[in-house]
Tab-separated table of C-alpha atoms in Angstrom:
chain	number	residue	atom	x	y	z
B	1	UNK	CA	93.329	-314.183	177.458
B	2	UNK	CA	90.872	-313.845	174.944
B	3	UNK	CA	88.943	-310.680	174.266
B	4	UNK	CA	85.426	-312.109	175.925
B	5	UNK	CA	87.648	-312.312	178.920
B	6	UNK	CA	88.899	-309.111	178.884
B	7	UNK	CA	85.830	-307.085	178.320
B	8	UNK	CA	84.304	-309.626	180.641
B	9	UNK	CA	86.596	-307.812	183.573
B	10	UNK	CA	86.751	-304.518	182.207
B	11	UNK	CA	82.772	-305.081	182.797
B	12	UNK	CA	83.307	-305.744	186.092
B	13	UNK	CA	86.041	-303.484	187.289
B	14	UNK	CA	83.815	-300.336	186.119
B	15	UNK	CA	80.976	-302.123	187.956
B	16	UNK	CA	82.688	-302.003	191.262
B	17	UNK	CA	84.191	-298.569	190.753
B	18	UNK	CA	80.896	-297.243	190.824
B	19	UNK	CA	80.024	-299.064	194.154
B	20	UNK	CA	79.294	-296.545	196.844
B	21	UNK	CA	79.064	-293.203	194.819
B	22	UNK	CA	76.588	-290.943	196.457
B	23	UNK	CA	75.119	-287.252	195.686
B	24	UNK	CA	74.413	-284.985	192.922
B	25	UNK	CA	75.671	-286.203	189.430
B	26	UNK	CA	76.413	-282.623	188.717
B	27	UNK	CA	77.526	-279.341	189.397
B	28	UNK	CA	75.274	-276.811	191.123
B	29	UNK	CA	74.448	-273.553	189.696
B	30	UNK	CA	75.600	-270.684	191.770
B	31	UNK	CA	71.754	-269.636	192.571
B	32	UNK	CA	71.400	-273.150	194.167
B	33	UNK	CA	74.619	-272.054	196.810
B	34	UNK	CA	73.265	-268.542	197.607
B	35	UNK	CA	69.667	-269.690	198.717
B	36	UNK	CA	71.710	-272.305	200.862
B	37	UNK	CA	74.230	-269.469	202.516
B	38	UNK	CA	70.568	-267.108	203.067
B	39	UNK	CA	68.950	-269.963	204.466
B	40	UNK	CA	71.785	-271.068	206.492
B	41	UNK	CA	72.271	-267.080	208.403
């Protein structure tokens, strides 16, 4: 296999591994959670 091929389906595997992720791309600060719990009771 040469090394075109392999980064060719390296490519690809991190590609699909990323299929179907959803939501925040980070964690929230605790301010964000309180204003949900007051809103929320």
């Amino acid at each position: 296999m040469s090394v075109k091929g392999l980064l060719f389906g390296v490519t690809v595997i991190l590609l699909l591994a990323g299929c179907g992720q959803k939501g925040p791309l980070y964690l929230p600060d605790d301010a964000a959670n309180a204003n949900a719990a007051e809103q929320e009771g």
